[in-house]
Coordinates of N, CA, C and O in Angstrom, one line a residue:
A95 N -38.5 29.3 -84.6 CA -37.6 30.7 -84.9 C -37.4 31.2 -83.5 O -38.4 31.1 -82.9
V96 N -36.4 31.8 -83.4 CA -36.2 32.8 -82.3 C -36.5 34.1 -82.5 O -36.0 34.7 -83.8
E97 N -37.1 35.0 -81.9 CA -37.5 36.2 -82.0 C -36.3 37.1 -81.1 O -36.5 36.8 -79.8
L98 N -35.9 37.9 -81.8 CA -34.9 38.8 -81.1 C -35.1 40.3 -81.4 O -35.5 40.7 -82.4
N99 N -34.7 41.3 -80.3 CA -35.3 42.7 -80.3 C -33.8 43.2 -81.1 O -32.6 42.8 -80.4
P100 N -34.0 43.8 -82.4 CA -32.6 44.3 -83.1 C -32.4 45.4 -82.1 O -31.0 45.7 -82.3
E101 N -32.9 45.5 -81.1 CA -31.9 46.8 -80.2 C -31.0 46.3 -79.3 O -30.5 47.1 -78.7
Q102 N -31.3 44.7 -79.3 CA -30.4 44.3 -78.3 C -28.9 43.7 -79.0 O -28.9 42.3 -79.5
A103 N -28.2 44.3 -79.1 CA -26.5 43.9 -80.0 C -26.2 42.8 -78.9 O -25.7 41.8 -79.8
D104 N -26.0 42.6 -77.8 CA -25.5 41.6 -77.1 C -26.4 39.8 -77.6 O -25.4 39.2 -77.6
A105 N -27.5 40.5 -77.6 CA -28.0 39.0 -78.0 C -27.9 38.4 -79.6 O -27.8 37.3 -79.7
L106 N -27.6 39.4 -80.4 CA -27.6 39.3 -81.7 C -25.9 38.7 -81.8 O -25.7 37.8 -82.7
Q107 N -25.0 38.9 -81.0 CA -23.7 38.8 -81.1 C -23.6 37.4 -80.3 O -22.7 36.6 -81.1
A108 N -24.3 37.1 -79.3 CA -24.4 35.8 -79.3 C -25.1 34.6 -79.9 O -24.3 33.4 -80.2
L109 N -26.2 35.2 -80.4 CA -26.5 34.3 -81.7 C -25.6 33.9 -82.8 O -25.2 32.9 -83.0
A110 N -25.1 35.5 -83.0 CA -24.1 35.1 -84.0 C -22.8 34.1 -83.7 O -22.3 33.3 -84.7
G111 N -22.5 34.0 -82.6 CA -21.4 33.3 -82.1 C -21.8 31.6 -82.0 O -21.0 30.6 -82.5
A112 N -23.1 31.5 -81.8 CA -23.6 30.2 -82.0 C -23.4 29.8 -83.3 O -23.3 28.4 -83.5
Y113 N -24.0 30.4 -84.4 CA -23.8 30.1 -85.7 C -22.5 30.2 -86.2 O -22.5 29.2 -87.0
T114 N -21.6 30.8 -85.6 CA -20.2 30.6 -86.1 C -19.8 29.1 -85.7 O -19.2 28.3 -86.5
R115 N -20.2 28.8 -84.2 CA -19.7 27.6 -83.8 C -20.3 26.4 -84.6 O -19.6 25.3 -84.9
I116 N -21.4 26.6 -85.3 CA -22.0 25.4 -86.0 C -22.0 25.8 -87.6 O -22.3 24.9 -88.4
E117 N -20.8 26.5 -87.8 CA -20.3 26.9 -89.2 C -21.5 27.6 -90.0 O -21.7 27.1 -91.4
R118 N -22.4 28.2 -89.5 CA -23.4 28.6 -90.3 C -22.8 30.2 -90.7 O -23.8 31.4 -90.0
Y119 N -21.9 30.5 -91.4 CA -21.1 31.9 -91.2 C -21.8 33.0 -91.9 O -21.9 33.9 -91.1
D120 N -22.3 32.6 -93.1 CA -23.2 33.9 -93.6 C -24.3 34.4 -92.7 O -24.5 35.4 -92.5
E121 N -25.1 33.2 -91.9 CA -26.4 33.8 -90.8 C -25.4 34.4 -89.8 O -25.9 35.6 -89.1
A122 N -24.3 34.2 -89.2 CA -23.3 34.9 -88.3 C -23.4 36.3 -88.4 O -23.6 37.2 -87.9
I123 N -22.7 36.3 -89.7 CA -22.4 37.7 -90.1 C -23.5 38.6 -90.4 O -23.2 39.9 -90.2
A124 N -24.2 38.2 -90.9 CA -25.5 38.7 -91.1 C -25.9 39.6 -89.9 O -26.5 40.6 -89.6
L125 N -26.0 38.7 -88.8 CA -26.4 38.8 -87.2 C -25.7 40.3 -86.9 O -25.7 41.1 -86.2
L126 N -24.4 39.6 -87.3 CA -23.0 40.9 -86.6 C -23.4 42.3 -87.2 O -23.3 43.4 -86.7
D127 N -23.8 42.1 -88.6 CA -24.3 43.5 -89.0 C -25.2 44.3 -88.6 O -24.9 45.3 -88.2
K128 N -26.3 43.6 -88.4 CA -27.2 44.0 -87.4 C -26.8 44.5 -86.2 O -27.1 45.5 -85.5
A129 N -26.0 43.6 -85.3 CA -25.7 44.0 -84.0 C -24.4 45.5 -84.5 O -24.6 46.4 -83.5
D130 N -23.7 45.6 -85.2 CA -22.8 46.8 -85.3 C -23.7 48.0 -85.5 O -23.2 48.6 -85.0
H131 N -24.9 47.8 -85.8 CA -25.8 49.1 -86.3 C -26.2 49.2 -85.2 O -26.8 50.9 -84.6
Q132 N -26.2 48.6 -83.8 CA -26.9 48.7 -82.7 C -26.0 49.2 -81.8 O -26.0 50.0 -80.5
A133 N -24.7 48.9 -82.0 CA -23.4 49.6 -81.4 C -22.4 49.9 -81.9 O -21.4 49.3 -82.1
P134 N -22.9 51.3 -82.4 CA -21.5 51.3 -83.3 C -20.3 52.0 -82.6 O -19.1 52.2 -83.4
S135 N -19.9 52.0 -81.6 CA -18.7 52.2 -81.2 C -18.5 51.6 -80.0 O -19.3 51.1 -79.1
G136 N -17.5 51.4 -79.3 CA -17.3 50.9 -78.1 C -16.7 49.4 -77.8 O -16.5 49.1 -78.7
F137 N -17.2 49.4 -76.6 CA -16.5 47.6 -76.3 C -17.3 46.9 -76.8 O -17.0 46.0 -77.6
S138 N -18.8 47.3 -77.1 CA -19.6 46.4 -78.0 C -19.5 46.0 -79.3 O -19.1 45.1 -79.6
L139 N -19.0 47.3 -79.7 CA -18.3 47.0 -81.1 C -17.3 46.2 -81.2 O -16.9 45.5 -82.3
T140 N -16.2 46.5 -80.2 CA -15.0 45.4 -80.5 C -15.4 44.1 -80.3 O -15.1 43.2 -80.8
I141 N -16.3 43.3 -79.4 CA -16.7 42.3 -79.1 C -17.6 41.8 -80.3 O -17.3 40.7 -80.9
S142 N -18.3 42.6 -81.1 CA -19.0 42.6 -82.4 C -18.0 42.0 -83.5 O -18.0 41.1 -84.3
L143 N -17.1 42.7 -83.3 CA -15.8 42.6 -84.4 C -15.1 41.4 -84.2 O -14.3 40.6 -85.0
I144 N -14.7 40.9 -83.0 CA -14.1 39.5 -82.7 C -14.8 38.5 -83.0 O -14.3 37.4 -83.9
N145 N -16.1 38.8 -82.9 CA -17.1 37.8 -83.3 C -17.2 37.5 -84.9 O -17.1 36.5 -85.3
R146 N -16.9 38.6 -85.4 CA -16.8 38.7 -86.9 C -15.4 38.1 -87.6 O -15.6 37.4 -88.7
C147 N -14.6 38.4 -87.0 CA -13.1 37.7 -86.9 C -13.2 36.0 -86.9 O -13.1 35.6 -88.1
W148 N -14.0 35.8 -85.9 CA -14.0 34.0 -86.0 C -15.1 33.6 -87.2 O -14.8 32.6 -88.0
A149 N -16.1 34.4 -87.5 CA -17.1 34.0 -88.5 C -16.3 34.1 -90.0 O -16.3 33.1 -90.7
L150 N -15.5 35.0 -90.1 CA -15.1 35.5 -91.4 C -13.8 34.5 -91.7 O -13.5 33.8 -92.7
Y151 N -13.1 34.2 -90.5 CA -11.9 33.2 -91.0 C -12.5 31.5 -90.8 O -11.8 31.4 -91.8
G152 N -13.7 31.4 -90.3 CA -14.5 30.2 -90.5 C -15.0 30.2 -91.7 O -14.7 28.9 -92.7
A153 N -15.4 30.9 -92.5 CA -15.7 30.8 -93.7 C -14.7 31.2 -95.1 O -15.1 31.2 -96.1
G154 N -13.2 31.2 -94.4 CA -12.3 31.3 -95.4 C -12.3 32.7 -96.0 O -11.4 33.1 -96.8
R155 N -12.7 33.8 -95.1 CA -12.7 35.4 -95.6 C -11.5 35.9 -95.3 O -11.8 36.7 -94.0
I156 N -10.2 35.4 -95.2 CA -9.3 35.8 -94.4 C -8.8 37.1 -94.6 O -8.5 38.1 -93.7
E157 N -9.1 37.9 -95.7 CA -9.0 39.3 -95.8 C -9.6 40.1 -95.0 O -9.0 41.3 -94.4
E158 N -10.7 39.5 -95.3 CA -12.1 40.8 -94.1 C -11.6 40.2 -93.0 O -11.7 41.4 -92.1
A159 N -11.1 39.2 -92.3 CA -11.1 38.9 -91.0 C -9.8 39.8 -90.4 O -9.9 40.0 -89.5
R160 N -8.8 40.2 -91.3 CA -8.0 40.7 -91.2 C -8.1 42.1 -91.1 O -7.7 42.8 -90.0
D161 N -9.0 42.7 -91.9 CA -9.5 43.8 -91.8 C -10.3 44.1 -90.7 O -10.0 45.2 -90.1
A162 N -10.8 43.3 -90.0 CA -11.8 43.3 -88.8 C -10.7 43.3 -87.8 O -11.2 44.2 -86.8
A163 N -10.0 42.8 -87.6 CA -8.8 42.5 -86.6 C -8.3 44.0 -86.6 O -7.9 44.4 -85.3
S164 N -7.9 44.5 -87.6 CA -7.5 45.6 -87.9 C -8.0 46.9 -87.1 O -7.7 47.7 -86.5
K165 N -9.4 46.9 -87.5 CA -10.6 47.5 -86.9 C -10.5 47.7 -85.2 O -10.5 48.9 -84.6
I166 N -10.6 46.5 -84.8 CA -10.2 46.3 -83.4 C -9.0 47.3 -82.7 O -9.2 47.9 -81.5
L167 N -8.1 47.0 -83.5 CA -7.0 47.8 -82.8 C -6.8 49.1 -83.2 O -6.1 49.7 -82.4
K168 N -7.8 49.7 -84.0 CA -7.7 51.0 -84.2 C -8.7 51.4 -83.2 O -8.4 52.8 -82.6
I169 N -9.7 50.7 -83.0 CA -10.7 51.2 -81.8 C -10.2 51.1 -80.4 O -9.9 52.1 -79.3
M170 N -9.3 50.0 -80.0 CA -8.5 49.7 -79.1 C -7.3 49.0 -78.9 O -6.7 47.9 -79.0
P171 N -6.3 50.2 -79.3 CA -4.9 49.8 -79.5 C -4.4 49.2 -78.5 O -4.7 49.3 -77.4
G172 N -3.7 47.9 -78.8 CA -3.1 47.1 -77.8 C -3.7 45.9 -77.3 O -3.6 45.3 -76.4
D173 N -5.2 46.0 -78.0 CA -6.3 45.0 -77.5 C -5.3 43.4 -77.8 O -5.1 43.2 -78.9
H174 N -5.5 42.7 -76.5 CA -4.9 41.5 -76.7 C -5.8 40.6 -77.6 O -4.9 40.0 -78.6
T175 N -7.0 40.6 -77.5 CA -7.3 39.8 -79.0 C -7.1 40.5 -80.1 O -6.8 39.2 -81.1
G176 N -7.3 41.5 -80.4 CA -7.0 42.3 -81.8 C -5.3 41.5 -82.3 O -5.2 41.2 -83.2
L177 N -4.6 41.4 -81.2 CA -3.2 41.3 -81.7 C -2.8 39.9 -81.6 O -2.0 39.7 -82.1
M178 N -4.2 39.0 -81.2 CA -3.8 37.5 -81.4 C -4.5 37.0 -82.3 O -4.0 36.3 -83.2
L179 N -5.4 37.9 -83.1 CA -6.0 37.4 -84.4 C -5.6 37.9 -85.7 O -5.1 36.9 -86.3
R180 N -4.9 38.9 -85.6 CA -4.2 39.7 -87.0 C -3.0 38.8 -87.4 O -3.1 38.6 -88.5
P181 N -2.3 38.4 -86.4 CA -1.3 37.4 -87.2 C -1.3 36.2 -87.5 O -0.9 35.6 -88.6
V182 N -2.6 35.7 -86.9 CA -2.8 34.4 -87.8 C -3.4 34.9 -88.9 O -3.1 34.1 -89.9
F183 N -4.4 35.9 -89.4 CA -4.9 36.1 -90.7 C -3.8 36.3 -91.7 O -3.6 36.2 -92.9
N184 N -2.6 37.2 -91.1 CA -1.6 37.8 -92.1 C -0.8 36.3 -92.3 O -0.4 36.3 -93.4
A185 N -0.5 35.5 -91.3 CA 0.2 34.3 -92.0 C -0.6 33.2 -92.7 O -0.3 32.8 -93.5
E186 N -2.2 33.5 -92.4 CA -2.9 32.3 -93.6 C -2.9 33.3 -94.9 O -3.1 32.8 -95.9
L187 N -2.6 34.4 -95.0 CA -2.7 35.2 -96.2 C -1.1 34.9 -97.0 O -0.8 35.6 -98.1
G188 N -0.1 34.4 -96.0 CA 1.3 34.4 -96.7 C 2.1 35.1 -96.1 O 3.2 35.4 -96.7
D189 N 1.9 36.1 -95.7 CA 2.5 37.4 -95.0 C 3.3 36.9 -93.6 O 3.0 37.5 -92.6
D190 N 4.2 36.1 -93.7 CA 4.9 35.6 -92.2 C 5.4 36.7 -91.4 O 5.7 37.1 -90.5
A191 N 6.2 37.9 -92.4 CA 6.4 39.0 -91.7 C 5.8 40.1 -91.1 O 6.0 40.1 -90.2
A192 N 4.6 40.3 -91.6 CA 3.6 41.0 -90.9 C 3.1 40.1 -89.5 O 2.6 40.7 -88.9
A193 N 2.9 39.1 -89.9 CA 2.4 38.1 -88.7 C 3.4 38.0 -87.5 O 2.8 38.0 -86.6
T194 N 4.6 37.9 -88.2 CA 5.9 37.9 -86.6 C 5.5 39.2 -86.3 O 5.9 39.3 -85.2
A195 N 5.6 40.5 -86.9 CA 5.9 41.7 -86.3 C 4.7 41.8 -85.4 O 4.7 42.5 -84.2
D196 N 3.4 41.6 -85.5 CA 2.0 41.4 -84.7 C 2.1 40.9 -83.5 O 2.1 41.1 -82.7
M197 N 2.9 39.5 -83.9 CA 3.3 38.7 -82.7 C 4.0 39.4 -81.8 O 4.0 39.2 -80.4
R198 N 5.3 39.8 -82.3 CA 6.1 40.9 -81.4 C 5.8 41.7 -80.6 O 6.1 41.9 -79.7
E199 N 4.6 42.2 -81.3 CA 4.0 43.4 -80.5 C 3.2 43.0 -79.7 O 3.2 43.4 -78.3
L200 N 2.4 41.6 -79.4 CA 1.9 41.1 -78.5 C 2.4 40.9 -77.7 O 2.1 41.0 -76.3
R201 N 3.8 40.4 -77.7 CA 4.7 40.0 -76.7 C 5.2 41.0 -75.9 O 5.8 41.0 -74.7
R202 N 5.3 42.1 -76.7 CA 5.8 43.3 -76.2 C 5.1 44.0 -74.9 O 5.4 44.5 -74.4
I203 N 3.5 43.9 -75.7 CA 2.7 44.6 -74.6 C 2.2 43.7 -73.5 O 2.0 44.3 -72.7
Y204 N 2.3 42.2 -73.7 CA 2.3 41.5 -72.6 C 3.4 40.8 -72.5 O 3.4 39.3 -72.7
P205 N 4.4 41.0 -72.0 CA 5.5 40.4 -71.7 C 5.7 39.2 -70.9 O 6.5 38.2 -70.9
D206 N 4.9 39.3 -69.9 CA 4.9 38.2 -68.8 C 4.1 37.1 -69.1 O 3.7 36.2 -68.5
E207 N 3.2 37.3 -70.1 CA 2.2 36.7 -70.5 C 2.4 35.2 -71.4 O 3.4 35.5 -72.4
P208 N 2.5 33.9 -70.8 CA 3.3 32.7 -71.6 C 2.2 32.2 -72.7 O 0.8 32.8 -72.9
L209 N 2.8 32.0 -73.8 CA 1.8 31.1 -75.1 C 1.1 30.4 -74.5 O -0.3 30.5 -74.9
E210 N 0.7 29.1 -73.3 CA -0.5 28.4 -72.9 C -1.5 29.7 -72.4 O -2.6 29.2 -73.1
L211 N -1.3 30.7 -72.2 CA -2.4 31.6 -71.8 C -3.6 31.9 -73.1 O -4.4 31.9 -73.3
F212 N -2.7 32.4 -74.0 CA -2.8 32.8 -75.5 C -3.6 31.6 -76.2 O -4.8 31.7 -76.6
L213 N -3.0 30.5 -75.9 CA -3.7 29.2 -76.6 C -4.8 29.0 -76.1 O -5.9 28.4 -76.3
N214 N -4.9 29.1 -74.6 CA -6.4 29.1 -73.7 C -7.0 29.9 -74.4 O -8.6 29.5 -74.5
T215 N -6.9 31.1 -74.6 CA -8.0 31.9 -75.1 C -8.7 31.5 -76.4 O -9.7 31.5 -76.6
I216 N -7.5 31.0 -77.1 CA -7.9 30.3 -78.4 C -8.9 29.1 -78.1 O -10.1 29.2 -79.0
R217 N -8.6 28.2 -77.3 CA -9.5 26.7 -77.2 C -10.9 27.6 -76.7 O -11.8 26.5 -77.0
T218 N -11.1 28.5 -76.0 CA -12.5 28.7 -75.5 C -13.1 29.9 -76.5 O -14.1 30.2 -76.2
S219 N -12.7 29.7 -77.6 CA -13.3 30.7 -78.6 C -14.4 30.2 -79.2 O -14.5 29.2 -79.5
R220 N -15.3 31.4 -79.7 CA -16.5 30.5 -80.6 C -16.2 29.9 -82.2 O -16.3 30.9 -83.0
Q221 N -15.4 29.0 -82.1 CA -15.1 28.3 -83.8 C -15.8 27.0 -83.8 O -15.5 26.5 -82.7
A222 N -15.9 26.5 -84.9 CA -15.8 24.8 -85.0 C -14.3 24.7 -84.8 O -13.4 25.2 -84.9
D223 N -14.5 23.4 -84.1 CA -13.5 22.7 -83.8 C -12.3 22.6 -84.5 O -11.2 22.7 -84.3
H224 N -12.4 22.2 -85.9 CA -11.5 22.2 -87.0 C -10.6 23.7 -87.5 O -9.6 23.5 -87.4
V225 N -11.9 24.6 -87.3 CA -11.1 25.8 -87.5 C -10.5 26.6 -86.4 O -9.5 26.8 -86.2
R226 N -10.8 26.2 -84.7 CA -10.1 26.4 -83.6 C -8.5 25.7 -83.8 O -7.6 26.1 -83.5
Q227 N -8.8 24.5 -84.3 CA -7.4 23.5 -84.1 C -6.5 24.2 -85.2 O -5.2 24.5 -84.8
R228 N -7.0 24.6 -86.0 CA -6.0 25.4 -87.2 C -5.5 26.7 -86.8 O -4.3 26.7 -87.0
N229 N -6.2 27.6 -86.0 CA -6.0 28.8 -85.7 C -4.8 28.6 -84.4 O -3.7 29.3 -84.2
L230 N -5.0 27.5 -83.7 CA -4.1 27.2 -82.7 C -2.8 26.8 -83.1 O -1.8 27.4 -82.9
E231 N -2.4 26.1 -84.3 CA -1.4 25.6 -85.2 C -1.0 26.9 -85.5 O 0.5 27.0 -85.4
V232 N -1.6 27.7 -86.3 CA -0.7 28.8 -87.2 C -0.2 29.6 -85.7 O 0.7 30.6 -85.7
F233 N -1.2 30.0 -85.0 CA -0.9 30.9 -83.8 C 0.6 30.7 -83.2 O 1.7 31.4 -83.1
E234 N 0.6 29.1 -82.7 CA 1.8 28.6 -82.4 C 3.1 29.2 -83.2 O 4.1 29.1 -82.7
R235 N 2.8 28.5 -84.4 CA 3.7 28.6 -85.4 C 4.4 29.9 -85.5 O 5.5 30.3 -85.5
I236 N 3.4 31.3 -85.7 CA 3.8 32.3 -85.5 C 4.5 32.5 -84.3 O 5.4 33.9 -84.3
W237 N 4.1 32.6 -83.3 CA 4.8 32.9 -81.9 C 6.2 32.2 -82.1 O 7.1 33.0 -81.4
N238 N 6.3 30.8 -82.4 CA 7.6 30.5 -82.5 C 8.5 31.2 -83.4 O 9.9 31.9 -83.2
L239 N 8.1 31.7 -84.7 CA 8.8 32.5 -85.4 C 9.3 33.7 -85.2 O 10.2 34.5 -85.0
S240 N 8.3 34.3 -84.1 CA 8.7 35.6 -83.2 C 9.6 35.5 -82.3 O 10.1 36.6 -81.8
L241 N 10.0 34.4 -82.1 CA 11.0 33.9 -80.9 C 12.3 33.8 -81.6 O 13.4 33.2 -81.0
G242 N 12.2 33.4 -82.9 CA 13.4 33.2 -83.5 C 13.9 31.7 -84.0 O 14.6 31.5 -84.7
Q243 N 12.5 30.7 -83.6 CA 12.4 29.5 -83.9 C 11.9 29.2 -85.4 O 11.1 29.7 -85.6
T244 N 12.7 28.5 -85.9 CA 12.3 27.9 -86.9 C 11.9 26.4 -87.2 O 11.8 25.7 -88.3
A245 N 11.7 25.8 -86.1 CA 11.4 24.3 -86.2 C 9.7 24.3 -86.7 O 9.0 25.2 -86.9
P246 N 9.8 23.3 -87.8 CA 8.7 22.8 -88.3 C 7.1 22.8 -87.6 O 7.5 22.1 -86.5
S247 N 6.1 23.7 -88.0 CA 4.8 23.4 -87.3 C 4.2 22.3 -87.4 O 4.3 21.3 -88.6
K248 N 3.1 21.8 -86.9 CA 2.3 20.7 -87.4 C 1.9 21.0 -88.5 O 1.4 20.2 -89.6
L249 N 1.3 22.4 -89.2 CA 0.9 22.3 -90.2 C 2.1 22.1 -91.5 O 1.8 21.5 -92.5
D250 N 3.3 22.7 -91.0 CA 4.4 22.2 -92.2 C 4.5 20.6 -92.3 O 4.9 20.3 -93.7
E251 N 4.5 20.2 -91.5 CA 4.7 18.4 -91.3 C 3.6 17.9 -92.2 O 3.6 17.0 -92.7
A252 N 1.9 18.2 -92.0 CA 1.2 18.1 -92.4 C 1.3 18.2 -94.0 O 0.6 17.2 -94.8
A253 N 2.0 19.4 -94.2 CA 1.5 19.7 -95.8 C 3.0 18.6 -96.7 O 2.9 18.3 -97.7
T254 N 4.1 17.8 -96.0 CA 4.8 17.0 -96.5 C 4.4 15.7 -96.7 O 3.4 15.3 -96.3

């Protein structure tokens, strides 16, 4: 067993990220609850919320993941990670209009950043491989919708 000092929010967040990667979501979320009490504001809380988004998304708790992404954007308006996460969660909840609006906001704030930069951010996230793949596919589909493209995504093709 690992002994952690509950005063070290960074260590709790790192361990939660490891648990998320190996799909031990409940344990990850419990650690993030402890980390949030140690880092109740600022950048550290934002990192904790990002980790929470990944864990909740992996656990299939999409509404809670969307709420965590919204909290990121309240703390740090225009945060690129919050703006990357919320459209995916909105799309997963069936709200392509909200997802597209979020993606347009991401592209408005970061107009010179290519799709590949955002996809690389997702590729390096602390998610289980199959969850990361789904995240990539949903993100790219919403990106294309925000550009007015309607070509079927890999998700649409897999459903047929």
